[in-house]
Coordinates of C-alpha atoms in Angstrom, one line a residue:
Chain A
X1 CA 105.9 130.4 136.8
X2 CA 107.1 127.0 137.7
X3 CA 109.1 126.9 140.9
X4 CA 111.4 123.9 141.2
X5 CA 111.4 124.0 144.9
X6 CA 107.7 124.3 145.5
X7 CA 106.1 122.1 148.0
X8 CA 104.2 120.2 145.3
X9 CA 107.3 119.3 143.5
X10 CA 109.0 118.1 146.6
X11 CA 106.0 116.0 147.4
X12 CA 105.8 114.3 144.0
X13 CA 109.5 113.8 143.9
X14 CA 109.4 112.0 147.2
X15 CA 106.5 110.1 145.7
X16 CA 108.4 109.0 142.7
X17 CA 111.1 107.7 145.1
X18 CA 108.5 105.4 146.4
X19 CA 106.3 106.7 149.1
X20 CA 103.1 107.1 147.2
X21 CA 100.6 104.6 146.0
X22 CA 99.4 105.2 142.4
X23 CA 101.5 106.6 139.6
X24 CA 100.0 106.8 136.2
X25 CA 102.4 107.3 133.3
X26 CA 100.9 108.7 130.1
X27 CA 102.0 110.6 127.0
X28 CA 102.4 110.5 123.2
X29 CA 103.5 107.4 121.4
X30 CA 107.2 107.2 121.6
X31 CA 107.6 109.9 124.3
X32 CA 109.5 107.2 126.3
X33 CA 106.7 106.2 128.8
X34 CA 107.8 102.6 128.9
X35 CA 111.5 103.2 129.5
X36 CA 110.6 105.7 132.2
X37 CA 108.1 103.4 133.8
X38 CA 110.7 100.6 133.9
X39 CA 113.3 102.9 135.5
X40 CA 110.7 104.2 138.0
X41 CA 109.6 100.7 139.0
X42 CA 113.1 99.3 139.5
X43 CA 114.2 102.4 141.4
X44 CA 111.2 102.1 143.7
X45 CA 112.1 98.5 144.5
X46 CA 115.7 99.7 145.2
X47 CA 114.2 102.1 147.7
X48 CA 112.6 99.2 149.5
X49 CA 109.1 99.3 148.1
X50 CA 107.0 96.5 146.9
X51 CA 106.0 97.5 143.3
X52 CA 103.4 96.3 140.8
X53 CA 103.7 97.6 137.3
X54 CA 100.6 97.3 135.1
X55 CA 101.0 97.4 131.4
X56 CA 97.8 99.0 130.2
X57 CA 99.1 99.5 126.7
X58 CA 96.7 97.6 124.5
X59 CA 96.7 100.2 121.7
X60 CA 99.9 99.0 120.2
X61 CA 101.5 95.6 120.8
X62 CA 105.1 96.8 120.0
X63 CA 107.6 98.2 122.6
X64 CA 105.3 97.8 125.6
X65 CA 106.6 97.2 129.2
X66 CA 105.4 93.6 129.0
X67 CA 108.2 92.9 126.5
X68 CA 110.6 93.8 129.4
X69 CA 108.6 91.7 132.0
X70 CA 111.7 89.4 132.5
X71 CA 114.0 92.2 133.4
X72 CA 111.3 93.8 135.6
X73 CA 110.7 90.5 137.5
X74 CA 114.4 89.9 137.8
X75 CA 114.6 93.3 139.6
X76 CA 111.7 92.4 141.9
X77 CA 108.9 94.1 140.2
X78 CA 105.5 92.4 140.0
X79 CA 104.2 92.7 136.4
X80 CA 100.6 92.5 135.2
X81 CA 100.4 92.3 131.4
X82 CA 97.6 92.3 128.9
X83 CA 96.2 88.8 128.3
X84 CA 97.8 88.3 124.9
X85 CA 101.0 90.4 125.4
X86 CA 104.1 89.2 123.6
X87 CA 102.1 86.9 121.3
X88 CA 101.1 87.0 117.6
X89 CA 97.6 87.9 118.7
X90 CA 96.2 91.4 118.8
X91 CA 93.3 91.0 121.2
X92 CA 93.0 94.1 123.3
X93 CA 92.1 92.4 126.6
X94 CA 93.2 93.0 130.2
X95 CA 93.3 90.2 132.8
X96 CA 91.1 90.3 135.8
X97 CA 94.2 90.7 138.0
X98 CA 94.3 94.3 137.0
X99 CA 91.6 94.9 139.6
X100 CA 94.0 93.6 142.3
X101 CA 95.8 97.0 142.2
X102 CA 92.9 98.5 144.1
X103 CA 93.5 96.1 147.0
X104 CA 97.3 95.8 147.1
X105 CA 99.7 97.5 149.5
X106 CA 102.2 97.7 146.7
X107 CA 103.2 100.9 145.0
X108 CA 101.3 100.7 141.7
X109 CA 102.6 102.0 138.4
X110 CA 100.2 102.2 135.5
X111 CA 102.0 102.3 132.1
X112 CA 99.4 103.7 129.8
X113 CA 99.3 103.3 126.0
X114 CA 100.1 106.2 123.6
X115 CA 98.0 109.3 123.0
X116 CA 94.3 109.7 123.8
X117 CA 93.5 106.4 122.1
X118 CA 95.8 104.6 124.4
X119 CA 94.6 106.4 127.5
X120 CA 90.9 105.5 126.8
X121 CA 91.5 102.2 128.6
X122 CA 92.4 104.1 131.7
X123 CA 88.9 105.6 131.7
X124 CA 87.5 102.2 132.8
X125 CA 89.3 102.6 136.1
X126 CA 89.2 106.4 136.5
X127 CA 86.4 106.6 139.1
X128 CA 88.2 104.1 141.4
X129 CA 91.6 105.9 140.8
X130 CA 90.1 109.3 141.5
X131 CA 88.9 108.1 144.9
X132 CA 92.4 108.0 146.1
X133 CA 95.5 110.1 146.0
X134 CA 97.3 109.5 142.7
X135 CA 100.0 111.1 140.6
X136 CA 99.6 111.2 136.8
X137 CA 102.9 112.0 135.1
X138 CA 102.8 113.3 131.6
X139 CA 105.9 112.3 129.7
X140 CA 106.9 114.6 126.8
X141 CA 109.7 114.7 124.3
X142 CA 110.5 117.8 122.3
X143 CA 112.0 115.7 119.5
X144 CA 108.8 114.0 118.7
X145 CA 107.1 116.1 115.9
X146 CA 103.6 115.9 117.3
X147 CA 104.8 117.3 120.7
X148 CA 107.6 119.4 119.4
X149 CA 106.1 122.7 120.5
X150 CA 104.8 123.4 124.1
X151 CA 101.4 124.2 122.6
X152 CA 101.1 120.9 120.7
X153 CA 102.4 119.0 123.7
X154 CA 99.7 120.5 126.0
X155 CA 97.0 119.8 123.4
X156 CA 98.1 116.2 123.4
X157 CA 97.9 116.2 127.2
X158 CA 94.4 117.6 127.2
X159 CA 93.3 115.0 124.7
X160 CA 94.7 112.3 127.0
X161 CA 93.0 113.8 130.0
X162 CA 89.7 114.0 128.2
X163 CA 90.0 110.4 127.1
X164 CA 90.8 108.9 130.5
X165 CA 88.9 111.3 132.8
X166 CA 91.9 112.0 135.0
X167 CA 94.1 115.1 135.3
X168 CA 97.9 115.0 135.0
X169 CA 99.7 116.2 138.1
X170 CA 103.2 116.8 136.8
X171 CA 105.3 116.9 133.6
X172 CA 108.3 114.6 133.0
X173 CA 110.6 115.9 130.4
X174 CA 112.0 112.9 128.5
X175 CA 113.3 114.8 125.5
X176 CA 115.9 112.7 123.7
X177 CA 117.1 111.5 120.3
X178 CA 117.9 107.9 121.2
X179 CA 121.5 107.2 120.5
X180 CA 122.1 110.8 119.4
X181 CA 121.1 112.2 122.9
X182 CA 124.1 114.5 123.6
X183 CA 124.1 116.7 126.7
X184 CA 123.1 119.6 124.5
X185 CA 120.1 117.7 123.2
X186 CA 118.9 117.6 126.8
X187 CA 119.8 121.1 127.8
X188 CA 118.2 122.5 124.6
X189 CA 114.9 121.0 125.8
X190 CA 114.8 122.6 129.3
X191 CA 113.0 125.8 128.3
X192 CA 110.5 123.8 126.3
X193 CA 109.8 121.5 129.3
X194 CA 109.2 124.5 131.6
X195 CA 106.9 126.1 129.0
X196 CA 104.9 122.8 128.7
X197 CA 104.5 122.7 132.5
X198 CA 103.6 126.4 132.6
X199 CA 100.9 126.1 129.9
X200 CA 99.6 122.9 131.5
X201 CA 99.5 124.6 134.9
X202 CA 101.2 121.7 136.6
X203 CA 104.8 121.4 137.9
X204 CA 107.8 120.1 135.9
X205 CA 108.9 117.2 138.0
X206 CA 112.3 116.6 136.3
X207 CA 114.2 115.9 133.1
X208 CA 115.4 112.4 132.5
X209 CA 119.1 111.9 131.5
X210 CA 121.2 108.9 130.7
X211 CA 122.8 107.8 133.9
X212 CA 126.3 108.3 132.6
X213 CA 125.6 112.0 132.1
X214 CA 125.0 112.7 135.7
X215 CA 127.6 115.2 136.9
X216 CA 128.9 115.7 133.4
X217 CA 128.1 119.2 132.3
X218 CA 124.4 119.4 133.2
X219 CA 123.2 122.6 134.8
X220 CA 123.2 122.3 138.6
X221 CA 120.0 124.2 139.2
X222 CA 117.7 121.8 137.4
X223 CA 116.3 118.5 138.6
X224 CA 117.5 115.4 136.6
X225 CA 116.4 111.8 136.9
X226 CA 119.1 109.4 135.9
X227 CA 117.7 106.7 133.7
X228 CA 119.0 103.5 132.2
X229 CA 118.0 102.6 128.6
X230 CA 116.0 99.4 128.7
X231 CA 114.0 99.9 125.5
X232 CA 116.4 99.0 122.7
X233 CA 116.5 97.3 119.3
X234 CA 117.4 93.7 119.1
X235 CA 120.7 94.4 117.3
X236 CA 121.8 96.6 120.2
X237 CA 120.9 93.9 122.7
X238 CA 122.5 91.3 120.6
X239 CA 125.8 93.0 120.5
X240 CA 126.0 92.9 124.3
X241 CA 125.1 89.3 124.2
X242 CA 127.8 88.5 121.7
X243 CA 130.5 90.4 123.7
X244 CA 129.6 88.9 127.0
Chain B
X1 CA 110.2 121.9 115.2
X2 CA 113.9 120.9 115.7
X3 CA 115.8 119.9 112.5
X4 CA 116.3 116.4 113.7
X5 CA 113.3 114.6 115.1
X6 CA 112.5 111.2 116.5
X7 CA 110.1 109.2 114.5
X8 CA 108.7 105.7 114.1
X9 CA 109.4 104.1 110.7
X10 CA 105.7 104.2 110.0
X11 CA 105.3 107.9 110.8
X12 CA 108.4 108.7 108.8
X13 CA 107.1 106.9 105.7
X14 CA 103.9 109.0 105.9
X15 CA 105.8 112.3 106.5
X16 CA 108.2 111.5 103.7
X17 CA 105.3 111.0 101.3
X18 CA 104.0 114.5 102.3
X19 CA 107.5 115.9 101.7
X20 CA 107.5 114.3 98.2
X21 CA 104.3 116.1 97.4
X22 CA 101.8 113.3 98.0
X23 CA 98.4 114.9 99.0
X24 CA 96.2 111.9 98.3
X25 CA 96.4 109.0 100.7
X26 CA 93.9 106.2 100.8
X27 CA 94.3 103.8 103.8
X28 CA 92.9 101.1 105.9
X29 CA 94.2 100.0 109.3
X30 CA 96.1 96.9 110.0
X31 CA 98.9 96.2 112.6
X32 CA 101.8 96.9 112.4
X33 CA 101.4 99.7 109.8
X34 CA 98.4 101.6 111.3
X35 CA 100.5 104.6 112.3
X36 CA 101.0 105.5 108.6
X37 CA 97.3 106.0 108.2
X38 CA 97.0 107.6 111.6
X39 CA 99.8 110.1 110.8
X40 CA 98.2 110.9 107.4
X41 CA 94.7 111.4 109.0
X42 CA 96.3 113.9 111.4
X43 CA 98.5 115.8 108.8
X44 CA 96.5 115.8 105.5
X45 CA 93.7 118.1 106.7
X46 CA 96.3 120.6 108.0
X47 CA 98.0 120.9 104.6
X48 CA 95.1 120.8 102.2
X49 CA 95.5 117.1 101.4
X50 CA 93.1 114.2 101.3
X51 CA 93.2 111.4 103.8
X52 CA 90.5 108.8 103.2
X53 CA 89.9 105.7 105.1
X54 CA 88.5 103.3 102.5
X55 CA 85.9 100.6 103.2
X56 CA 88.7 98.0 102.6
X57 CA 92.2 97.5 101.3
X58 CA 90.7 96.8 97.9
X59 CA 88.8 100.1 98.0
X60 CA 91.9 102.0 99.0
X61 CA 94.1 100.7 96.2
X62 CA 91.4 101.4 93.6
X63 CA 91.2 105.0 94.9
X64 CA 94.9 105.2 94.4
X65 CA 94.5 104.0 90.8
X66 CA 91.9 106.7 90.2
X67 CA 94.0 109.4 91.8
X68 CA 97.1 108.3 89.9
X69 CA 95.2 108.3 86.6
X70 CA 94.3 111.9 87.3
X71 CA 98.0 112.7 87.5
X72 CA 98.7 113.3 91.3
X73 CA 101.2 111.7 93.6
X74 CA 99.3 109.2 95.6
X75 CA 100.0 106.4 98.2
X76 CA 98.5 103.6 100.1
X77 CA 99.9 101.3 102.8
X78 CA 99.1 98.0 104.5
X79 CA 100.7 95.0 106.0
X80 CA 101.0 91.5 104.5
X81 CA 97.4 90.2 104.4
X82 CA 96.2 93.7 103.3
X83 CA 98.8 93.7 100.5
X84 CA 97.4 90.3 99.2
X85 CA 94.0 92.0 99.0
X86 CA 95.5 94.8 96.9
X87 CA 97.0 92.3 94.4
X88 CA 94.4 92.7 91.7
X89 CA 94.7 96.4 91.5
X90 CA 98.5 96.3 91.6
X91 CA 98.3 94.4 88.4
X92 CA 95.9 96.9 87.0
X93 CA 98.2 99.8 88.0
X94 CA 101.2 98.1 86.2
X95 CA 99.0 97.1 83.2
X96 CA 97.9 100.8 82.9
X97 CA 101.4 102.2 83.3
X98 CA 100.4 104.2 86.3
X99 CA 102.7 105.4 89.0
X100 CA 101.9 104.9 92.7
X101 CA 103.7 104.2 96.0
X102 CA 102.6 101.4 98.2
X103 CA 104.1 100.6 101.6
X104 CA 104.1 97.0 103.0
X105 CA 105.1 96.8 106.7
X106 CA 105.4 93.0 106.6
X107 CA 104.0 90.8 109.4
X108 CA 104.1 87.1 109.8
X109 CA 102.2 84.8 107.4
X110 CA 100.8 82.9 105.7
X111 CA 97.1 83.7 106.3
X112 CA 96.3 85.8 109.3
X113 CA 99.7 84.7 110.6
X114 CA 100.6 87.2 113.3
X115 CA 101.4 90.8 114.1
X116 CA 105.2 90.4 114.6
X117 CA 107.8 91.4 112.0
X118 CA 108.5 89.3 109.0
X119 CA 110.1 89.4 105.5
X120 CA 108.1 86.6 104.0
X121 CA 106.5 88.7 101.3
X122 CA 109.7 89.0 99.2
X123 CA 108.5 86.7 96.5
X124 CA 105.1 88.4 96.4
X125 CA 106.8 91.9 96.0
X126 CA 109.4 90.9 93.5
X127 CA 107.7 88.0 91.6
X128 CA 104.0 88.1 91.6
X129 CA 102.2 90.8 93.5
X130 CA 99.3 90.2 91.1
X131 CA 98.5 88.4 87.9
X132 CA 100.3 88.9 84.5
X133 CA 103.7 89.8 83.2
X134 CA 104.9 92.9 85.1
X135 CA 107.3 94.2 87.7
X136 CA 107.2 96.8 90.4
X137 CA 110.1 98.9 91.8
X138 CA 110.7 97.5 95.3
X139 CA 112.9 99.3 97.9
X140 CA 113.8 97.9 101.3
X141 CA 115.0 100.5 103.9
X142 CA 117.0 99.4 106.9
X143 CA 116.9 102.6 109.0
X144 CA 114.1 105.1 109.6
X145 CA 116.1 107.7 107.8
X146 CA 116.4 105.4 104.8
X147 CA 112.6 104.9 105.0
X148 CA 112.3 108.7 104.4
X149 CA 114.9 108.8 101.6
X150 CA 113.4 105.8 99.8
X151 CA 109.8 107.0 100.0
X152 CA 110.9 110.3 98.4
X153 CA 112.9 108.5 95.7
X154 CA 110.1 105.9 95.1
X155 CA 107.7 108.7 94.2
X156 CA 110.2 110.1 91.7
X157 CA 111.2 106.8 90.1
X158 CA 107.6 105.6 90.0
X159 CA 106.7 108.7 88.0
X160 CA 109.8 108.5 85.9
X161 CA 109.1 104.9 84.8
X162 CA 105.3 105.0 85.0
X163 CA 105.0 101.9 87.2
X164 CA 104.0 101.2 90.8
X165 CA 106.8 101.3 93.5
X166 CA 106.7 99.4 96.8
X167 CA 108.5 100.1 100.0
X168 CA 109.1 96.6 101.4
X169 CA 109.6 97.0 105.1
X170 CA 108.7 95.1 108.2
X171 CA 107.0 95.6 111.6
X172 CA 110.4 96.0 113.3
X173 CA 111.3 99.1 111.2
X174 CA 107.8 100.4 111.1
X175 CA 107.5 100.4 114.9
X176 CA 111.0 101.4 116.0
X177 CA 112.0 105.0 116.5
X178 CA 115.2 106.7 115.2
X179 CA 116.3 110.3 114.6
X180 CA 115.5 111.5 111.1
X181 CA 115.9 114.7 109.0
X182 CA 113.5 115.7 106.3
X183 CA 115.6 117.3 103.6
X184 CA 113.4 119.2 101.1
X185 CA 116.4 119.6 98.7
X186 CA 116.3 115.9 98.0
X187 CA 112.8 116.0 96.5
X188 CA 112.8 115.8 92.7
X189 CA 109.9 117.4 90.9
X190 CA 107.3 115.2 89.3
X191 CA 107.6 115.1 85.5
X192 CA 104.9 116.4 83.3
X193 CA 102.1 113.9 82.9
X194 CA 100.5 114.5 79.5
X195 CA 98.8 111.1 79.7
X196 CA 96.8 112.1 82.8
X197 CA 93.0 112.0 82.7
X198 CA 92.6 115.3 84.4
X199 CA 90.2 117.2 81.9
X200 CA 91.1 118.0 78.3
X201 CA 89.2 121.3 78.3
X202 CA 88.5 120.8 74.6
X203 CA 92.2 121.5 73.9
X204 CA 93.4 118.0 73.2
X205 CA 92.1 114.5 72.5
X206 CA 90.8 112.9 75.6
X207 CA 93.2 110.5 77.3
X208 CA 92.4 106.8 77.9
X209 CA 94.0 104.8 80.7
X210 CA 93.3 101.1 80.5
X211 CA 94.9 97.7 80.9
X212 CA 92.5 96.1 78.5
X213 CA 93.7 95.4 75.0
X214 CA 91.3 93.8 72.5
X215 CA 94.0 92.7 70.0
X216 CA 96.4 90.1 71.4
X217 CA 99.2 91.4 69.2
X218 CA 98.7 94.9 70.7
X219 CA 99.0 93.5 74.2
X220 CA 102.0 91.4 73.2
X221 CA 103.7 94.6 71.9
X222 CA 102.8 96.7 74.9
X223 CA 104.1 94.1 77.4
X224 CA 107.3 93.6 75.4
X225 CA 107.9 97.4 75.3
X226 CA 107.3 97.4 79.1
X227 CA 109.9 94.7 79.5
X228 CA 112.5 96.8 77.6
X229 CA 111.9 99.5 80.2
X230 CA 112.4 96.8 82.9
X231 CA 115.8 95.9 81.4
X232 CA 116.8 99.5 81.4
X233 CA 115.8 99.7 85.1
X234 CA 117.8 96.5 85.9
X235 CA 120.9 98.1 84.4
X236 CA 120.5 101.6 85.9
X237 CA 118.6 101.4 89.2
X238 CA 120.3 98.7 91.3
X239 CA 120.9 100.0 94.8
X240 CA 122.9 98.3 97.5
X241 CA 125.3 98.9 100.3
X242 CA 128.5 97.0 100.9
X243 CA 129.9 96.6 104.4
X244 CA 133.4 95.2 105.1
X245 CA 133.3 93.3 101.8
X246 CA 136.8 94.4 100.5
X247 CA 138.7 91.4 101.9
X248 CA 135.7 89.3 102.9
X249 CA 135.9 85.5 102.8
X250 CA 132.2 85.1 103.8
X251 CA 129.6 87.6 102.5
X252 CA 126.2 87.7 104.2
X253 CA 123.4 89.1 102.0
X254 CA 120.6 90.6 104.0
X255 CA 118.1 93.4 103.6
X256 CA 115.8 95.6 105.7
X257 CA 115.8 95.1 109.5
X258 CA 117.6 91.8 109.2
X259 CA 120.6 93.6 107.8
X260 CA 120.8 95.6 111.1
X261 CA 121.3 92.3 112.9
X262 CA 123.7 91.0 110.3
X263 CA 125.8 94.1 110.7
X264 CA 126.2 93.4 114.4
X265 CA 127.1 89.8 113.6
X266 CA 129.7 90.9 111.0
X267 CA 131.3 93.2 113.6
X268 CA 131.4 90.3 116.1
X269 CA 132.9 87.9 113.5
X270 CA 135.6 90.5 112.6
X271 CA 136.5 90.7 116.3
X272 CA 137.1 87.0 116.3
X273 CA 139.3 87.3 113.2
X274 CA 136.8 86.0 110.7
X275 CA 136.7 88.0 107.5
X276 CA 133.0 88.5 107.1
X277 CA 131.2 91.2 105.2
X278 CA 127.7 92.1 104.1
X279 CA 126.0 93.1 100.8
X280 CA 122.7 94.8 101.6
X281 CA 120.3 95.1 98.8
X282 CA 118.5 98.4 99.0
X283 CA 116.5 97.8 95.8
X284 CA 115.2 94.2 95.8
X285 CA 113.6 94.7 92.4
X286 CA 115.8 95.4 90.5
X287 CA 117.9 92.9 92.6
X288 CA 121.5 94.1 92.8
X289 CA 123.4 91.3 91.3
X290 CA 126.3 93.5 90.3
X291 CA 128.1 93.6 93.7
X292 CA 127.6 89.8 94.1
X293 CA 129.0 89.1 90.6
X294 CA 132.0 91.3 91.4
X295 CA 132.8 89.3 94.6
X296 CA 132.1 85.8 93.4
X297 CA 135.8 84.9 92.8
X298 CA 137.0 86.4 96.1
X299 CA 134.7 84.7 98.6
X300 CA 134.4 81.2 100.1
X301 CA 130.7 81.3 100.4
X302 CA 127.6 83.5 100.7
X303 CA 125.1 83.4 103.5
X304 CA 121.6 84.8 103.1
X305 CA 119.8 85.9 106.3
X306 CA 116.0 86.7 106.2
X307 CA 113.0 86.7 108.4
X308 CA 111.4 84.0 106.1
X309 CA 112.0 80.4 105.1
X310 CA 114.3 81.7 102.4
X311 CA 113.0 83.8 99.5
X312 CA 115.7 86.4 98.6
X313 CA 118.2 83.5 98.7
X314 CA 116.7 82.5 95.3
X315 CA 117.9 85.8 93.8
X316 CA 121.4 85.4 95.4
X317 CA 121.6 81.8 94.0
X318 CA 120.5 83.1 90.5
X319 CA 123.3 85.7 90.7
X320 CA 125.9 83.3 92.0
X321 CA 124.8 80.7 89.4
X322 CA 126.3 77.7 91.1
X323 CA 129.8 79.1 91.3
X324 CA 129.9 79.2 95.1
X325 CA 127.9 77.8 98.0
X326 CA 125.0 79.9 99.1
X327 CA 123.7 79.1 102.6
X328 CA 120.6 80.3 104.2
X329 CA 119.6 81.2 107.8
X330 CA 116.3 82.6 108.9
X331 CA 113.4 82.6 111.3
X332 CA 109.8 83.0 110.3
X333 CA 106.4 83.4 112.1
X334 CA 107.4 86.8 113.7
X335 CA 110.7 85.5 115.2
X336 CA 113.6 87.9 114.7
X337 CA 117.1 86.3 114.3
X338 CA 119.7 87.4 116.8
X339 CA 123.2 88.6 116.1
X340 CA 124.6 85.7 118.0
X341 CA 122.7 83.2 115.9
X342 CA 123.9 84.8 112.7
X343 CA 127.5 84.8 114.1
X344 CA 127.2 81.1 114.8
X345 CA 126.2 80.5 111.1
X346 CA 129.2 82.6 109.9
X347 CA 131.5 80.5 112.2
X348 CA 130.0 77.3 110.8
X349 CA 130.8 78.4 107.2
X350 CA 134.3 79.5 108.4
X351 CA 134.9 76.0 109.8
X352 CA 133.9 74.6 106.4
X353 CA 130.8 73.0 107.8

């Protein structure tokens, strides 16, 4: 059974706080990979790290981390984007600068596209990644129908692993219902997340929560990662703009 | 599965079709609607349905025509350039009085245009999706939940009136995720289809489905009868939402994803003391002229906001019939208007500019 205090968990948790080198973020479409990747990158910078985030999502041009390149750069994150990111073109090409991540001293975060189709692009780099110590975090959301059961979620993970040739090292529970994410929505997902980790035979790293929920009725014996919401619809962003 | 789930508009459209009893989907990939086909390819084999990736958009819509003629609920989907390719068969479907549901997740045009969201296919959907005198039912959701509800209703109404129905959406709604509920109790059973070419078993005359009429007077009569049906639909199937219109001086008319932006702008205008409101067409054919007609005497002006150079604004002007000013604001090419831009347009009208 998953042990939250195991050595492995402590090691990865330290790693996510910025002492490791390679973090791959994978999962189903809409699991929340990009929002988590942005949080993770900005938090690592706050912890004094030099961070490069690589947007490897060339499977779907919408809601990628490249769209948030401005906010990432403003927060000190170096961003490498697909060649035609944020344009009207859909040419699935990566720039040569992607290879620089194998020579940099930065902490590197690879934000991978959705599903096994999106993870295929990672396969091109898998032998070079496998040469070093890496963490591959599998982001899952109980409220996405295709990963709603622990069994389906682990099947999705196995498809991703087979596509990219790398094994996930931990599960990140990012179960949420966007603006309807009440505390109970999160707590209802905790058993699910543990079961995903148990079936996948890797640790559950933590459950993400909106930052404002920290200390507000969440169980104390679980690990939570306070996250800000960066991935929003234009009308939500526009409102803030209008009010400011 | 939890009762409430998080889905992309595209996935929700596909799952809603399954909820409505569609077991025959014919597709072809194009961004930004590909998840509809991907979802169907995943789900259909698990529920005894057919997912078939055709050799082209044209192949797919003709398979829909065949399946519909056989009496089953059937669907195809595409994005703007792919819808243009389906034009011929849309006309054949309408000319054969066949029901079918078609989803258009609009992207920028003309031509190959671009993959970003757009609403520049309004004329195509409501005026001339193909050749000849005919209409389609056209519904424009503005939330992912409404995508589900309208797909379910589109199947029913398409069967009821024996005509194709289109869901006119856009890349923004197709790609974004929102919580949705699939409510089986909202599904209305398909009517009997005694006209279907599904095997007569020597028990009846064989049915013929065609859009070819040898005698011009026959065709004249068939089309005129069809137009009587269209008049009935115009009277009975208009759908719309009114937002803050009760005391509004300025009414913004907007549909689909643009209406989400307008709602934010209306809220912002109200905070500044400007009496703005919104009429959101949910059916764009039939176009809901009733709420506009009922407000004409109470407002200073109308403003139409679209992701196009101004297409639905024609219908607003037809309804207003010169009695009040109808302004337009929009972006095209895949650019999405922002709430602050729309607010600025509302302020301009308020200043009498």
